[in-house]
Every structure is written in structure tokens, then in C-alpha cells.
Short mmCIF file of C-alpha atoms and ligand atoms in Angstrom, two decimals:
data_model
loop_
_atom_site.label_atom_id
_atom_site.label_comp_id
_atom_site.label_asym_id
_atom_site.label_seq_id
_atom_site.Cartn_x
_atom_site.Cartn_y
_atom_site.Cartn_z
CA ASN A 1 -1.90 70.80 71.11
CA GLN A 2 -4.64 72.32 68.92
CA PRO A 3 -4.28 71.26 65.25
CA LEU A 4 -3.64 74.26 62.99
CA GLN A 5 -6.82 75.75 61.60
CA PRO A 6 -7.35 76.75 57.97
CA HIS A 7 -7.61 80.40 56.96
CA ILE A 8 -10.39 80.83 54.41
CA ALA A 9 -11.20 84.00 52.48
CA LEU A 10 -14.80 84.45 51.35
CA PHE A 11 -15.57 86.67 48.41
CA PRO A 12 -19.23 87.38 47.56
CA SER A 13 -20.64 89.25 44.57
CA ALA A 14 -23.22 92.03 44.52
CA GLY A 15 -26.79 91.56 45.77
CA MET A 16 -28.28 90.32 49.03
CA GLY A 17 -29.01 86.95 47.40
CA HIS A 18 -25.23 86.52 47.03
CA LEU A 19 -24.04 88.26 50.18
CA THR A 20 -26.39 86.40 52.56
CA PRO A 21 -25.08 82.84 52.01
CA PHE A 22 -21.49 84.09 52.24
CA LEU A 23 -22.15 85.73 55.60
CA ARG A 24 -23.84 82.60 56.83
CA VAL A 25 -20.98 80.37 55.74
CA ALA A 26 -18.49 82.81 57.29
CA ALA A 27 -20.34 82.44 60.61
CA MET A 28 -20.51 78.64 60.25
CA LEU A 29 -16.76 78.44 59.58
CA ASP A 30 -16.10 80.69 62.52
CA ALA A 31 -18.15 78.37 64.71
CA HIS A 32 -15.81 75.57 63.54
CA ASN A 33 -12.83 77.67 64.74
CA VAL A 34 -11.67 78.42 61.21
CA ASN A 35 -9.84 81.72 60.61
CA VAL A 36 -12.12 83.69 58.31
CA THR A 37 -11.50 86.77 56.18
CA LEU A 38 -14.53 88.24 54.47
CA ILE A 39 -13.76 90.33 51.41
CA THR A 40 -16.40 93.01 51.07
CA PRO A 41 -16.75 94.70 47.68
CA GLN A 42 -17.20 98.45 48.11
CA PRO A 43 -19.21 100.49 47.48
CA THR A 44 -22.23 98.23 47.71
CA LEU A 45 -25.13 98.82 45.39
CA SER A 46 -27.89 98.58 47.97
CA ALA A 47 -28.25 100.03 51.43
CA ALA A 48 -29.35 96.56 52.58
CA GLU A 49 -25.90 95.19 51.70
CA SER A 50 -23.92 97.90 53.50
CA ASP A 51 -26.17 97.81 56.60
CA THR A 52 -26.01 94.03 56.77
CA ILE A 53 -22.22 93.97 56.40
CA ASP A 54 -21.83 96.49 59.23
CA SER A 55 -24.17 94.57 61.54
CA PHE A 56 -22.45 91.30 60.68
CA PHE A 57 -19.02 92.53 61.72
CA ALA A 58 -20.45 94.09 64.86
CA ILE A 59 -21.52 90.65 66.06
CA HIS A 60 -18.54 88.75 64.59
CA PRO A 61 -15.51 90.86 65.54
CA GLN A 62 -13.22 87.83 65.21
CA ILE A 63 -13.92 87.63 61.45
CA LYS A 64 -11.50 89.80 59.51
CA ARG A 65 -13.01 92.42 57.23
CA LEU A 66 -11.15 93.32 54.06
CA ASP A 67 -12.75 96.02 51.92
CA PHE A 68 -12.23 95.55 48.21
CA HIS A 69 -12.67 98.70 46.16
CA VAL A 70 -14.58 98.07 42.96
CA ILE A 71 -13.72 100.30 40.04
CA PRO A 72 -16.99 101.65 38.57
CA TYR A 73 -17.94 100.25 35.18
CA ASN A 74 -20.28 101.84 32.63
CA PRO A 75 -21.43 99.28 30.08
CA PRO A 76 -21.99 100.37 26.48
CA THR A 77 -25.64 99.23 26.72
CA PRO A 78 -27.92 99.54 29.75
CA ASP A 79 -28.26 96.43 31.91
CA ASP A 80 -29.37 95.27 35.35
CA PRO A 81 -27.41 97.28 37.96
CA PHE A 82 -26.49 94.14 39.91
CA PHE A 83 -25.06 92.41 36.84
CA ILE A 84 -23.11 95.58 36.03
CA GLN A 85 -21.66 95.39 39.52
CA TRP A 86 -20.63 91.75 38.95
CA GLU A 87 -18.84 92.84 35.79
CA ALA A 88 -17.21 95.77 37.61
CA THR A 89 -15.99 93.39 40.34
CA ASN A 90 -14.49 91.07 37.74
CA ARG A 91 -12.78 93.97 36.02
CA SER A 92 -11.28 95.03 39.36
CA LEU A 93 -9.86 91.64 40.35
CA HIS A 94 -6.29 92.66 39.51
CA LEU A 95 -6.50 94.67 42.77
CA LEU A 96 -6.99 91.52 44.84
CA PRO A 97 -3.48 89.95 45.00
CA PRO A 98 -1.80 92.97 46.66
CA LEU A 99 -4.72 93.22 49.09
CA ILE A 100 -4.43 89.64 50.33
CA SER A 101 -0.65 89.27 50.14
CA SER A 102 -0.04 90.30 53.73
CA LEU A 103 -2.82 88.28 55.37
CA SER A 104 -1.67 86.33 58.36
CA PRO A 105 -1.78 83.39 58.76
CA PRO A 106 -1.51 82.86 54.99
CA LEU A 107 -4.71 81.84 53.25
CA THR A 108 -5.37 78.14 52.81
CA ALA A 109 -8.46 78.45 50.55
CA PHE A 110 -10.88 80.81 48.83
CA PHE A 111 -14.66 80.44 48.73
CA SER A 112 -15.80 82.76 45.97
CA ASP A 113 -18.87 83.62 43.95
CA PHE A 114 -19.54 81.76 40.69
CA SER A 115 -19.64 85.05 38.80
CA MET A 116 -15.86 85.51 39.23
CA ALA A 117 -14.71 81.88 38.77
CA THR A 118 -12.61 82.44 35.66
CA ASN A 119 -10.71 85.41 37.04
CA MET A 120 -10.18 83.85 40.46
CA ILE A 121 -8.47 80.70 39.14
CA PRO A 122 -5.16 82.37 38.16
CA ILE A 123 -5.11 84.21 41.50
CA THR A 124 -5.61 81.09 43.62
CA ASP A 125 -3.28 79.09 41.34
CA ARG A 126 -0.51 81.62 41.94
CA LEU A 127 -1.10 81.34 45.68
CA GLY A 128 -1.14 77.54 45.37
CA ILE A 129 -4.43 77.28 47.26
CA PRO A 130 -7.77 75.73 46.29
CA ASN A 131 -10.72 77.80 45.15
CA PHE A 132 -14.24 76.60 45.98
CA ILE A 133 -17.35 78.14 44.51
CA LEU A 134 -20.05 78.93 47.02
CA LEU A 135 -23.07 78.53 44.78
CA THR A 136 -26.06 80.79 45.35
CA THR A 137 -28.57 78.72 43.39
CA SER A 138 -29.99 75.19 43.22
CA ALA A 139 -28.17 72.11 41.91
CA ARG A 140 -30.87 71.86 39.25
CA PHE A 141 -30.11 75.36 38.01
CA LEU A 142 -26.42 74.46 38.11
CA SER A 143 -27.24 71.74 35.58
CA VAL A 144 -28.75 74.43 33.34
CA MET A 145 -25.66 76.58 33.87
CA ALA A 146 -23.49 73.63 32.84
CA TYR A 147 -25.33 73.52 29.52
CA SER A 148 -25.61 77.29 29.09
CA PRO A 149 -22.88 77.50 26.39
CA PHE A 150 -25.15 75.42 24.12
CA LEU A 151 -28.50 77.00 24.91
CA SER A 152 -28.29 79.87 22.46
CA SER A 153 -27.28 77.59 19.58
CA PRO A 154 -29.83 77.60 16.73
CA GLU A 155 -30.58 73.88 17.30
CA ILE A 156 -31.97 74.72 20.71
CA SER A 157 -33.05 78.35 20.64
CA ASN A 158 -34.79 78.45 17.27
CA THR A 159 -36.49 75.07 17.14
CA ASN A 160 -39.79 73.77 18.42
CA MET A 161 -37.95 71.69 20.95
CA ASN A 162 -39.78 72.47 24.19
CA HIS A 163 -37.38 71.00 26.69
CA ILE A 164 -33.74 70.10 27.13
CA THR A 165 -32.50 66.78 28.41
CA ILE A 166 -29.66 66.77 30.89
CA PRO A 167 -27.74 63.50 31.26
CA GLY A 168 -28.40 61.86 34.62
CA LEU A 169 -31.63 63.78 35.29
CA THR A 170 -34.88 61.86 34.81
CA SER A 171 -37.04 64.94 34.34
CA ASN A 172 -36.33 67.24 31.42
CA ILE A 173 -35.87 70.98 31.80
CA PRO A 174 -38.74 72.82 30.08
CA LYS A 175 -37.41 75.51 27.78
CA SER A 176 -40.02 77.81 29.31
CA SER A 177 -38.13 77.56 32.64
CA ILE A 178 -34.79 78.61 31.21
CA PRO A 179 -34.12 82.33 31.68
CA PRO A 180 -34.82 83.89 28.25
CA PRO A 181 -31.43 85.70 28.06
CA LEU A 182 -29.71 82.28 28.05
CA LEU A 183 -31.65 81.25 24.95
CA ARG A 184 -30.77 84.41 23.03
CA PRO A 185 -27.30 84.88 21.71
CA GLY A 186 -26.75 88.47 22.70
CA LYS A 187 -25.17 90.86 25.00
CA SER A 188 -26.98 90.46 28.32
CA LEU A 189 -24.46 90.60 31.15
CA PHE A 190 -26.32 87.77 32.93
CA ALA A 191 -25.80 85.40 29.97
CA SER A 192 -22.24 86.50 29.28
CA THR A 193 -21.25 86.17 32.97
CA LEU A 194 -22.61 82.64 33.07
CA ALA A 195 -21.02 81.67 29.78
CA SER A 196 -17.61 83.09 30.64
CA ASN A 197 -17.47 81.43 34.06
CA ILE A 198 -19.06 78.02 33.62
CA LEU A 199 -16.12 76.78 31.55
CA SER A 200 -13.81 77.38 34.52
CA PHE A 201 -15.88 75.33 36.94
CA SER A 202 -13.85 72.22 36.07
CA LYS A 203 -10.80 73.97 37.56
CA VAL A 204 -12.27 74.65 41.00
CA LYS A 205 -11.80 72.30 43.92
CA GLY A 206 -15.49 71.92 44.69
CA ILE A 207 -18.89 73.55 44.53
CA LEU A 208 -20.41 74.27 47.91
CA LEU A 209 -24.14 74.02 47.48
CA ASN A 210 -26.80 75.66 49.64
CA SER A 211 -29.07 72.62 49.34
CA PHE A 212 -29.52 69.22 50.95
CA GLU A 213 -29.74 65.63 49.79
CA PHE A 214 -33.48 65.19 50.42
CA PHE A 215 -34.33 68.26 48.32
CA GLU A 216 -32.12 67.58 45.32
CA SER A 217 -30.81 64.08 45.70
CA GLU A 218 -31.04 63.02 42.04
CA THR A 219 -29.21 66.07 40.71
CA ILE A 220 -26.48 65.98 43.35
CA THR A 221 -25.88 62.28 42.64
CA ALA A 222 -25.87 62.84 38.87
CA PHE A 223 -23.22 65.54 39.23
CA ASN A 224 -21.07 63.50 41.56
CA ASN A 225 -21.27 60.42 39.31
CA ASP A 226 -19.97 62.56 36.45
CA GLN A 227 -23.23 62.00 34.56
CA VAL A 228 -24.16 65.64 34.03
CA GLN A 229 -20.76 66.59 32.70
CA GLN A 230 -17.43 64.80 32.69
CA GLY A 231 -14.77 66.43 34.82
CA PHE A 232 -17.16 68.53 36.89
CA PRO A 233 -15.84 69.19 40.41
CA PRO A 234 -17.55 67.62 43.45
CA VAL A 235 -20.89 69.18 44.30
CA LEU A 236 -20.96 69.49 48.09
CA PRO A 237 -24.36 70.05 49.74
CA ILE A 238 -23.95 72.03 52.97
CA GLY A 239 -27.44 73.52 53.24
CA PRO A 240 -29.80 74.86 54.15
CA ILE A 241 -27.07 77.24 55.22
CA SER A 242 -28.05 78.32 58.71
CA PRO A 243 -28.71 81.86 59.84
CA TYR A 244 -26.24 83.61 62.09
CA GLY A 245 -28.51 85.49 64.46
CA LEU A 246 -28.10 88.93 62.95
CA VAL A 247 -29.97 91.60 64.85
CA GLN A 248 -31.97 93.50 62.26
CA ASP A 249 -35.05 95.65 62.22
CA HIS A 250 -37.64 93.58 64.05
CA HIS A 251 -40.54 95.92 63.61
CA PRO A 252 -43.09 93.51 62.08
CA LEU A 253 -42.46 91.06 64.93
CA PRO A 254 -44.57 92.71 67.64
CA TRP A 255 -47.51 92.62 65.23
CA LEU A 256 -46.81 88.96 64.39
CA ASN A 257 -46.69 88.14 68.09
CA GLU A 258 -50.35 89.10 68.33
CA GLN A 259 -51.57 86.88 65.49
CA PRO A 260 -52.89 83.31 65.86
CA ALA A 261 -50.63 80.38 64.95
CA LYS A 262 -50.10 79.79 61.22
CA SER A 263 -52.60 82.51 60.29
CA VAL A 264 -50.33 84.97 58.47
CA LEU A 265 -49.24 84.82 54.85
CA TYR A 266 -45.80 86.35 54.34
CA VAL A 267 -45.33 87.97 50.93
CA SER A 268 -41.95 88.91 49.51
CA PHE A 269 -40.42 88.96 46.06
CA GLY A 270 -36.85 89.24 47.27
CA SER A 271 -34.34 91.98 47.47
CA ARG A 272 -33.93 92.95 43.87
CA THR A 273 -37.21 92.82 42.01
CA ALA A 274 -40.23 95.07 41.99
CA LEU A 275 -43.59 94.02 40.55
CA SER A 276 -45.29 96.34 38.07
CA LYS A 277 -47.65 98.94 39.53
CA ASP A 278 -50.67 97.09 38.10
CA GLN A 279 -49.50 93.75 39.49
CA ILE A 280 -48.98 95.33 42.91
CA LYS A 281 -52.62 96.54 42.85
CA ALA A 282 -53.89 93.12 41.73
CA LEU A 283 -51.88 91.38 44.45
CA ALA A 284 -53.35 93.78 47.01
CA GLU A 285 -56.83 92.85 45.77
CA GLY A 286 -55.91 89.14 45.97
CA LEU A 287 -54.74 89.48 49.56
CA ASP A 288 -57.89 91.37 50.46
CA ARG A 289 -60.19 88.83 48.77
CA SER A 290 -58.44 85.82 50.28
CA GLY A 291 -59.55 86.91 53.74
CA HIS A 292 -56.22 85.79 55.21
CA ARG A 293 -53.92 87.84 57.38
CA PHE A 294 -50.76 88.99 55.65
CA LEU A 295 -47.37 90.58 56.10
CA TRP A 296 -46.21 92.02 52.80
CA VAL A 297 -42.70 93.35 52.21
CA LEU A 298 -43.20 95.63 49.27
CA LYS A 299 -40.59 96.98 46.91
CA GLY A 300 -41.26 99.74 44.43
CA GLY A 301 -37.84 99.67 42.70
CA LYS A 302 -34.92 97.37 41.94
CA VAL A 303 -32.29 99.09 44.07
CA ASP A 304 -33.50 100.03 47.55
CA LYS A 305 -31.67 103.40 47.61
CA GLU A 306 -33.84 104.52 44.68
CA ASP A 307 -37.11 103.09 46.01
CA LYS A 308 -38.77 106.26 47.28
CA GLU A 309 -42.47 105.75 46.59
CA GLU A 310 -44.74 105.77 49.62
CA LEU A 311 -47.14 102.92 50.40
CA ASP A 312 -50.10 105.22 49.84
CA GLU A 313 -48.95 105.94 46.30
CA LEU A 314 -48.36 102.27 45.50
CA LEU A 315 -51.44 100.76 47.12
CA GLY A 316 -53.96 103.51 47.60
CA HIS A 317 -55.18 104.77 50.94
CA SER A 318 -58.43 102.76 50.88
CA PHE A 319 -56.63 99.39 50.72
CA LEU A 320 -54.45 100.30 53.66
CA GLU A 321 -57.48 101.47 55.66
CA ARG A 322 -59.63 98.45 54.78
CA THR A 323 -56.97 95.89 55.68
CA ARG A 324 -55.67 97.70 58.75
CA ASN A 325 -56.66 94.92 61.13
CA LYS A 326 -55.80 92.09 58.80
CA GLY A 327 -52.39 92.78 57.50
CA ILE A 328 -49.37 94.99 57.39
CA VAL A 329 -47.35 96.21 54.47
CA VAL A 330 -43.72 97.08 55.10
CA LYS A 331 -41.30 98.99 52.94
CA GLY A 332 -37.66 98.44 53.66
CA TRP A 333 -35.65 95.60 55.06
CA VAL A 334 -37.10 93.04 57.48
CA SER A 335 -35.52 90.00 59.06
CA GLN A 336 -37.01 87.33 56.80
CA GLU A 337 -35.43 84.57 58.86
CA ASP A 338 -37.24 85.75 61.98
CA ILE A 339 -40.48 86.02 60.06
CA LEU A 340 -40.29 82.58 58.49
CA GLN A 341 -39.62 80.92 61.81
CA HIS A 342 -42.37 82.84 63.61
CA PRO A 343 -45.23 80.56 64.77
CA ALA A 344 -47.84 82.98 63.34
CA VAL A 345 -46.58 82.51 59.78
CA GLY A 346 -48.48 79.85 57.84
CA GLY A 347 -47.53 80.50 54.21
CA PHE A 348 -45.11 82.35 51.98
CA VAL A 349 -45.72 83.93 48.57
CA SER A 350 -42.20 83.87 47.19
CA HIS A 351 -40.36 84.72 44.00
CA CYS A 352 -38.26 81.61 44.72
CA GLY A 353 -34.88 83.28 45.03
CA TRP A 354 -32.82 80.33 46.20
CA ASN A 355 -32.09 81.69 49.67
CA SER A 356 -35.79 82.22 50.24
CA VAL A 357 -36.57 78.66 49.13
CA MET A 358 -33.96 77.22 51.49
CA GLU A 359 -35.21 79.40 54.36
CA ALA A 360 -38.81 78.25 53.78
CA ALA A 361 -37.55 74.65 53.61
CA LEU A 362 -35.65 75.00 56.89
CA HIS A 363 -38.80 76.18 58.66
CA GLY A 364 -41.27 73.97 56.75
CA VAL A 365 -43.36 76.96 55.59
CA PRO A 366 -45.67 76.18 52.61
CA VAL A 367 -44.73 78.28 49.59
CA LEU A 368 -46.82 79.74 46.79
CA ALA A 369 -44.16 80.04 44.10
CA TRP A 370 -44.35 83.07 41.84
CA PRO A 371 -41.05 83.15 39.95
CA LEU A 372 -40.04 86.37 38.24
CA HIS A 373 -36.73 85.76 36.46
CA GLY A 374 -33.33 84.04 36.52
CA ASP A 375 -33.19 80.65 38.22
CA GLN A 376 -36.58 81.12 39.86
CA ARG A 377 -38.74 78.92 37.60
CA ILE A 378 -36.30 76.04 38.01
CA ASN A 379 -36.37 76.64 41.77
CA ALA A 380 -40.19 76.79 41.74
CA GLU A 381 -40.24 73.36 40.13
CA LEU A 382 -38.20 72.04 43.06
CA VAL A 383 -40.60 73.68 45.53
CA GLU A 384 -43.46 71.81 43.88
CA LYS A 385 -41.66 68.50 43.49
CA SER A 386 -40.35 68.37 47.06
CA GLY A 387 -43.82 69.06 48.49
CA LEU A 388 -42.77 72.42 49.92
CA GLY A 389 -45.42 74.26 47.96
CA LEU A 390 -47.47 75.09 44.90
CA TRP A 391 -46.50 76.59 41.59
CA GLU A 392 -48.99 77.90 39.04
CA ARG A 393 -47.01 77.51 35.82
CA GLU A 394 -49.62 79.39 33.82
CA TRP A 395 -48.64 82.61 35.58
CA GLY A 396 -45.47 82.57 33.47
CA TRP A 397 -42.50 84.74 34.32
CA GLY A 398 -43.64 87.53 36.65
CA GLY A 399 -44.51 90.55 34.59
CA GLU A 400 -45.22 88.50 31.45
CA LYS A 401 -48.93 88.84 32.06
CA LEU A 402 -51.13 90.45 34.65
CA ILE A 403 -52.50 87.93 37.15
CA ASP A 404 -55.79 89.15 38.54
CA GLY A 405 -56.80 89.44 42.17
CA GLU A 406 -59.38 86.66 42.03
CA GLU A 407 -56.88 84.09 40.77
CA ILE A 408 -54.31 85.18 43.33
CA ALA A 409 -56.88 84.92 46.15
CA GLU A 410 -57.75 81.35 45.11
CA LYS A 411 -54.12 80.21 45.27
CA ILE A 412 -53.56 81.98 48.56
CA LYS A 413 -56.49 80.07 50.04
CA VAL A 414 -54.97 76.76 48.93
CA VAL A 415 -51.55 77.53 50.34
CA MET A 416 -53.02 78.69 53.65
CA GLU A 417 -55.75 76.10 54.04
CA ASP A 418 -54.65 72.80 52.47
CA GLU A 419 -53.68 70.50 55.32
CA VAL A 420 -52.02 67.94 53.03
CA LEU A 421 -49.75 70.63 51.62
CA ARG A 422 -48.97 71.85 55.14
CA GLY A 423 -48.04 68.29 56.18
CA LYS A 424 -45.70 67.87 53.22
CA ALA A 425 -44.01 71.23 53.85
CA CYS A 426 -43.60 70.29 57.48
CA ASN A 427 -41.87 67.08 56.40
CA VAL A 428 -39.47 69.06 54.18
CA GLY A 429 -38.69 71.15 57.28
CA LYS A 430 -37.86 68.03 59.31
CA GLU A 431 -35.54 66.74 56.59
CA ALA A 432 -33.87 70.15 56.23
CA ARG A 433 -33.18 70.41 59.95
CA ARG A 434 -31.94 66.84 60.04
CA ALA A 435 -29.42 67.70 57.31
CA VAL A 436 -27.86 70.53 59.30
CA GLN A 437 -27.94 69.06 62.79
CA LYS A 438 -24.83 67.43 64.28
CA ASP A 439 -24.09 64.31 62.22
CA GLY A 440 -26.58 65.41 59.54
CA GLY A 441 -25.58 65.03 55.89
CA SER A 442 -24.83 68.70 55.20
CA GLU A 443 -23.00 69.24 58.47
CA LYS A 444 -20.76 66.23 57.75
CA VAL A 445 -19.91 67.56 54.27
CA LEU A 446 -18.89 70.94 55.71
CA ALA A 447 -16.76 69.26 58.40
CA GLN A 448 -15.03 67.17 55.71
CA VAL A 449 -14.27 70.26 53.61
CA ILE A 450 -12.80 72.04 56.65
CA ASN A 451 -10.70 69.00 57.59
CA SER A 452 -9.38 68.73 54.05
CA LEU A 453 -8.14 72.32 54.30
CA LYS A 454 -6.24 72.00 57.57
CA PRO A 455 -2.64 73.01 56.97
BR1 BUP B 501 -36.52 91.57 50.56
C1 BUP B 501 -35.66 90.79 52.01
N1 BUP B 501 -35.21 90.76 54.33
O1 BUP B 501 -36.59 92.34 53.51
P1 BUP B 501 -33.05 85.44 47.62
C2 BUP B 501 -34.82 89.73 51.85
N2 BUP B 501 -34.19 89.19 52.93
O2 BUP B 501 -33.86 89.20 55.18
P2 BUP B 501 -32.95 87.75 45.83
C3 BUP B 501 -34.39 89.70 54.18
O3 BUP B 501 -32.44 88.36 51.56
P3 BUP B 501 -31.49 86.42 43.79
C4 BUP B 501 -35.86 91.35 53.29
O4 BUP B 501 -34.13 86.15 53.74
C5 BUP B 501 -32.80 86.06 51.67
O5 BUP B 501 -31.85 85.50 52.51
C6 BUP B 501 -33.86 86.78 52.51
O6 BUP B 501 -32.21 86.24 48.71
C7 BUP B 501 -33.21 88.10 52.72
O7 BUP B 501 -33.61 86.51 46.63
C8 BUP B 501 -32.15 87.17 50.87
O8 BUP B 501 -34.21 84.80 48.24
C9 BUP B 501 -32.71 87.27 49.48
O9 BUP B 501 -32.10 84.50 46.96
O10 BUP B 501 -31.71 87.17 45.16
O11 BUP B 501 -32.45 88.76 46.74
O12 BUP B 501 -33.97 88.19 44.86
O13 BUP B 501 -31.56 87.45 42.73
O14 BUP B 501 -30.12 85.85 43.95
O15 BUP B 501 -32.55 85.37 43.67
#
């Protein structure tokens, strides 16, 4: 007799950085024979999200798809389109109970995005089932989130204090690494979403973390010993959350196949940020000057559907001609997972979105951290501290100042040529893979969570 399996609904928020870990966890649960329903907010903001969702269900027909129609929201003041979509999703949550009421077998748990924690609690309470948050950032940034209600107080925001101290953590958080909207009392949707949800975290059953003990051991322990904040739910490291073998556009791969081992620098600033035009030109010069091969995924706008500029316009024809045999520049979606695990890739210039950091960790690829906003400076610190890569603090938040080509070239050379750095990154990779293999720390945590949810 097979024991009854749980039925878990997963509910991501807008943006590939949020969707990706949910899809991966859905596939992991499915591999553990769990019944999975994936709630897919519609319409998606980016083409990458809708394409990825379609491909995901094509290869996982046993996972149930439940489209959730988001009522459009127009904020009184302009804001980031992805944060507007988070707000719209929250404002539409009254549509969820009727949608899930007829699911069979009945749900035994929800794994939802942190940005809807407060509004999910009454829904899961009414159903009498636990709600877990599947966190899309680092444990260290979670510690900043835990203190976010205090960050805009005059004692912190207006004083010369240059760091904050978080109980249980030996290293302070530099104020310069905290996203500026969290230090300003104001109306940014990012800050208000964090502030309105963090207070509900104490009511969730657990926080599933895309991280692993080796990478963030001190912070995970501090949370679980109730040192960071009394009454915080268990922080459960299940990462690096493994890929699910999605077949995507593989077009840079034939080119990579022809390059020598560890010779190519992969450059990507994630799915939702574009560098300024001047910074794009300076980065192109840096790549050219470094002399290293490169594969650059270039974005010219925040939302892919609106990103219409041609490579020629962004980079100039002469750069593309000059570097024709050295590198390729791609516009559009690539399979980053396939790239990072390709033997030809020897380094990664990354904005340090948390998924990207965990993917680089899993494959032991040295990172040159170039954080742009949000949690990315805190994540960059972890990249540096773990040995996964380098971070040039002086570059500030991306866009704050223009970093010139010469400086960029110098750092690229270090990340591609320093054997000590490569060795350390390789070690991070070994630890990451150990965590997710059978009997590894993260795999055991996931198995325990699943067992605890068996009806
Ligand atoms: Br771009 C790009 N292909 O072309 P992050 C990204 N990705 O597979 P973000 C691709 O999207 P946040 C591409 O591997 C990662 O899993 C990438 O998430 C994948 O950054 C994900 O790294 C991007 O967390 O999100 O999207 O900027 O704002 O949450 O940091």
C-alpha cells in the first residue's frame, strides 16, 4: 500500500527570478511523487514567463496548471512594472478561494511567494492547511527584510550610522548594501510590499530557502536559534534548487561547443534590468580590452516585450565586427543553466540575482559580481565571502556611476585568470552539489518537509 501523498499548490509572483525557483521546486516535488498544482498568474508581464510556463507544462503534463487571472492595477504614481504586478496579484487574491475549492485531492499545503504572505494567511487558515514561503533571495537578505520595518526610521535612515547590526550575525550589514527604497520612508511598491508582508512571516509554517548550509551557515543557524528575531518560522535550506531540464533556445550552445575549456566569460544582468546605453558601450570596450572570449546576453529594456533595439544600435557595428571571432552577443532568452554548466564557460559577470548566484554556485563558476539593485549587493557580499567570486564595492549600485572599459577589463582578467579564485569557486561547486545529492543536507530538508505534509 502506497502511503497517501500530499497535494501542494505553488503560487509564484511576477518575474523570472520568482517563477524559476517555483518551477524547479514543482519539478522536485513531482520527482518525490507529490501531487502538484502550479498556479500561474495571467497575463504574465514578460514573454519569457509565458514561454517558460508553456514549455514547463509540455514536459511535466502530470503537474496541474491552474491559471489565475490578475486584475490589472494602475498605481497613482509610476513604479517598476514587476512590482506593480505583485501589487495587482495581491489585490486579486480574493479570486483564489473559488479557484482552488474544487481541487482534488484536496490541498495539503501552499508554497507561495513572500510578496503575498499577508493575504495568503487567511486563505490557508480557512482551508486549515499550512502555508510555506518559497523565498527567492538569500538568508542574509531575509535578515534585512526582517528588520525592514525599522530601516526607514530617522534613527537609522538619517544618521551617520554606516551599518546595521543584526542579532546572531557576526558581520554587520553596511547601510550602503541596503536597497535605498528601504531606507526612505515613501511610497515605493518594493518597500511597501516588503513592509506589509514581513510582519506575517511569523504566521507561516516555514521558509523554504534556495540556499545551502555551506553558503550561509551562520545566518541559517541564527534564524533557527531564534537569534535574528523571536518567533520567526523555521528557515529550511533546500538549495541550490536544481534545474528541471527545460528545453529552451539552445542557440549559443553550438558556438560554445567550439570554444576551449573555461575560456568564455558569460555576461548577464538578469531578466529584468537593462544597463544604461553608456554603460553598455563601456562594458563592450571592457570585454574587447580584456582579450577574453565572451557570451553576452544583452538587454536593452526592463520588460522583454518592449526591448526592440537591435544589437547594432546598442553596440555599434564596429564592435560586433571586431569581436566576431572572440565573442557573441545575444538578445533574447537563453538557457542560462546550460551555459553555466558548459565546459567552455570559465567566468560569469553577474548582477547577483539570487537564482544566478545559486546557479553559479552549483556549477562552481567564478563570478564577477556587479550588483544593480534590490538584494544584489547583499548577495554579492556572499559571493565574495564564500569564495565564489569577486566584488568591486567601489562600483556602487549599477547605474550610480559609469565604470570605464579599462577598469572592467582588469576585473575580467582577474576573474578569468586567477587560479586561486577558480579553485575556491570549484570548492563551492562541490559543496553545493553535495547539499543536493541523495542524503545531502538540502535534499534531507526537502524530504522532511514532504513527509511532514503527508495526509
Ligand atoms: Br536573462 C536570463 N536565461 O536569458 P535571477 C535569465 N535566465 O535562463 P532576475 C535564463 O532567469 P531578481 C536568460 O538562469 C535565472 O534562473 C536565470 O533570476 C534565468 O535574476 C533567472 O538571477 C533570473 O534571480 O531576478 O531575473 O534579475 O530581480 O529576482 O533578482
